[in-house]
PDB file of C-alpha atoms in Angstrom:
ATOM      1  CA  MET E  28      -0.062   0.022  -0.001  1.00 67.00           C
ATOM      2  CA  LEU E  29       1.322   3.506  -0.845  1.00 72.00           C
ATOM      3  CA  SER E  30       0.207   6.901   0.416  1.00 74.00           C
ATOM      4  CA  CYS E  31       1.582  10.118  -1.321  1.00 74.00           C
ATOM      5  CA  LEU E  32       1.460  13.412   0.270  1.00 72.00           C
ATOM      6  CA  ASN E  33       2.120  16.844  -0.905  1.00 65.00           C
ATOM      7  CA  GLY E  34       1.636  19.249   1.970  1.00 56.00           C
ATOM      8  CA  THR E  35       1.836  22.359  -0.298  1.00 54.00           C
ATOM      9  CA  LYS E  36      -1.283  21.195  -2.247  1.00 57.00           C
ATOM     10  CA  PHE E  37      -3.419  19.661   0.555  1.00 59.00           C
ATOM     11  CA  SER E  38      -5.007  20.726   3.661  1.00 67.00           C
ATOM     12  CA  PRO E  39      -3.678  19.853   7.081  1.00 70.00           C
ATOM     13  CA  SER E  40      -6.744  17.763   7.350  1.00 75.00           C
ATOM     14  CA  SER E  41      -5.858  15.801   4.550  1.00 78.00           C
ATOM     15  CA  TYR E  42      -2.314  15.365   5.891  1.00 78.00           C
ATOM     16  CA  ARG E  43      -3.731  13.957   9.279  1.00 83.00           C
ATOM     17  CA  MET E  44      -6.160  11.685   7.271  1.00 84.00           C
ATOM     18  CA  ASP E  45      -3.139  10.088   5.580  1.00 80.00           C
ATOM     19  CA  THR E  46      -0.609   9.963   8.323  1.00 82.00           C
ATOM     20  CA  VAL E  47      -2.986   9.361  11.371  1.00 85.00           C
ATOM     21  CA  VAL E  48      -6.361   8.051  10.266  1.00 88.00           C
ATOM     22  CA  LYS E  49      -5.457   5.686   7.450  1.00 87.00           C
ATOM     23  CA  HIS E  50      -2.579   4.439   9.754  1.00 85.00           C
ATOM     24  CA  GLY E  51      -5.239   2.929  12.020  1.00 86.00           C
ATOM     25  CA  GLU E  52      -7.590   1.819   9.226  1.00 89.00           C
ATOM     26  CA  TYR E  53      -4.940   0.013   7.389  1.00 89.00           C
ATOM     27  CA  ALA E  54      -3.714  -1.654  10.713  1.00 87.00           C
ATOM     28  CA  ASP E  55      -7.178  -2.639  11.495  1.00 87.00           C
ATOM     29  CA  ALA E  56      -7.424  -4.039   8.023  1.00 90.00           C
ATOM     30  CA  GLY E  57      -4.578  -6.145   8.230  1.00 88.00           C
ATOM     31  CA  ILE E  58      -2.365  -4.705   5.842  1.00 90.00           C
ATOM     32  CA  PRO E  59       1.098  -5.678   6.680  1.00 92.00           C
ATOM     33  CA  HIS E  60       3.230  -3.018   5.015  1.00 92.00           C
ATOM     34  CA  TYR E  61       2.587   0.466   3.677  1.00 89.00           C
ATOM     35  CA  TRP E  62       4.672   3.495   2.981  1.00 92.00           C
ATOM     36  CA  ILE E  63       3.980   7.140   3.231  1.00 90.00           C
ATOM     37  CA  VAL E  64       5.901   9.318   0.728  1.00 90.00           C
ATOM     38  CA  ASP E  65       5.987  12.923   1.312  1.00 88.00           C
ATOM     39  CA  LEU E  66       6.679  15.017  -1.974  1.00 87.00           C
ATOM     40  CA  ASP E  67       7.605  18.160  -0.385  1.00 86.00           C
ATOM     41  CA  GLU E  68      11.412  19.139  -0.300  1.00 87.00           C
ATOM     42  CA  PRO E  69      13.157  17.172   0.831  1.00 89.00           C
ATOM     43  CA  ILE E  70      11.220  14.064  -0.432  1.00 91.00           C
ATOM     44  CA  SER E  71      10.879  11.487   2.224  1.00 92.00           C
ATOM     45  CA  LEU E  72       9.193   8.036   2.769  1.00 94.00           C
ATOM     46  CA  VAL E  73       8.306   6.433   5.896  1.00 93.00           C
ATOM     47  CA  SER E  74       7.905   2.613   5.867  1.00 93.00           C
ATOM     48  CA  CYS E  75       5.242   1.156   8.167  1.00 92.00           C
ATOM     49  CA  HIS E  76       4.844  -2.476   9.151  1.00 91.00           C
ATOM     50  CA  ARG E  77       2.617  -4.370  11.364  1.00 89.00           C
ATOM     51  CA  ALA E  78       3.852  -4.936  14.882  1.00 88.00           C
ATOM     52  CA  GLY E  79       1.384  -7.467  16.339  1.00 81.00           C
ATOM     53  CA  GLU E  80      -1.593  -5.864  18.274  1.00 80.00           C
ATOM     54  CA  LEU E  81       0.383  -2.566  18.653  1.00 77.00           C
ATOM     55  CA  GLY E  82      -0.595  -1.556  15.113  1.00 83.00           C
ATOM     56  CA  TYR E  83       2.087  -0.330  13.081  1.00 88.00           C
ATOM     57  CA  GLN E  84       5.821   0.490  13.785  1.00 90.00           C
ATOM     58  CA  ASP E  85       7.365   3.224  11.442  1.00 92.00           C
ATOM     59  CA  THR E  86      10.814   3.687  10.430  1.00 92.00           C
ATOM     60  CA  PRO E  87      12.279   7.102  10.615  1.00 94.00           C
ATOM     61  CA  ALA E  88      11.820   9.019   7.498  1.00 95.00           C
ATOM     62  CA  ALA E  89      14.359   8.244   4.666  1.00 96.00           C
ATOM     63  CA  THR E  90      15.502  10.999   2.545  1.00 95.00           C
ATOM     64  CA  ASN E  91      17.532  10.868  -0.814  1.00 94.00           C
ATOM     65  CA  SER E  92      17.152   7.126  -1.156  1.00 96.00           C
ATOM     66  CA  PHE E  93      15.241   4.135   0.384  1.00 96.00           C
ATOM     67  CA  THR E  94      16.354   0.546   0.636  1.00 95.00           C
ATOM     68  CA  THR E  95      14.413  -2.212   1.825  1.00 94.00           C
ATOM     69  CA  THR E  96      13.961  -6.090   1.735  1.00 94.00           C
ATOM     70  CA  GLU E  97      10.420  -6.209   3.007  1.00 90.00           C
ATOM     71  CA  PRO E  98       7.839  -6.783   1.617  1.00 90.00           C
ATOM     72  CA  PHE E  99      10.123  -7.288  -1.349  1.00 92.00           C
ATOM     73  CA  PRO E 100      13.733  -6.099  -2.218  1.00 95.00           C
ATOM     74  CA  LEU E 101      13.654  -2.414  -3.574  1.00 94.00           C
ATOM     75  CA  GLU E 102      16.042   0.529  -3.805  1.00 96.00           C
ATOM     76  CA  LEU E 103      14.396   3.915  -4.736  1.00 94.00           C
ATOM     77  CA  ASP E 104      16.117   7.271  -5.515  1.00 95.00           C
ATOM     78  CA  LEU E 105      13.609   9.588  -3.779  1.00 95.00           C
ATOM     79  CA  GLY E 106      14.803  12.474  -5.781  1.00 91.00           C
ATOM     80  CA  LYS E 107      13.521  10.983  -8.861  1.00 91.00           C
ATOM     81  CA  LEU E 108      10.034  10.828  -7.816  1.00 86.00           C
ATOM     82  CA  ARG E 109       9.608  14.527  -8.757  1.00 77.00           C
ATOM     83  CA  ALA E 110      11.787  14.503 -11.765  1.00 64.00           C
TER      84      ALA E 110
END
């Protein structure tokens, strides 16, 4: 699951919807992994994964590049997302 944000174009309530409300809804739905990409400079990506009954555990925001092995191996150059 992927959620893209652009804070300069969306209201604070939309930002809250994507970072707080959907966070709980996705956990309740059993979605094991999702990423929140913020396209405002600096472009960042937060990886969220299910942590049992606690809901999601979030990684610190990655900037410049993002590398993961879960849920599949991937390397992203985040700067190219707005190129």
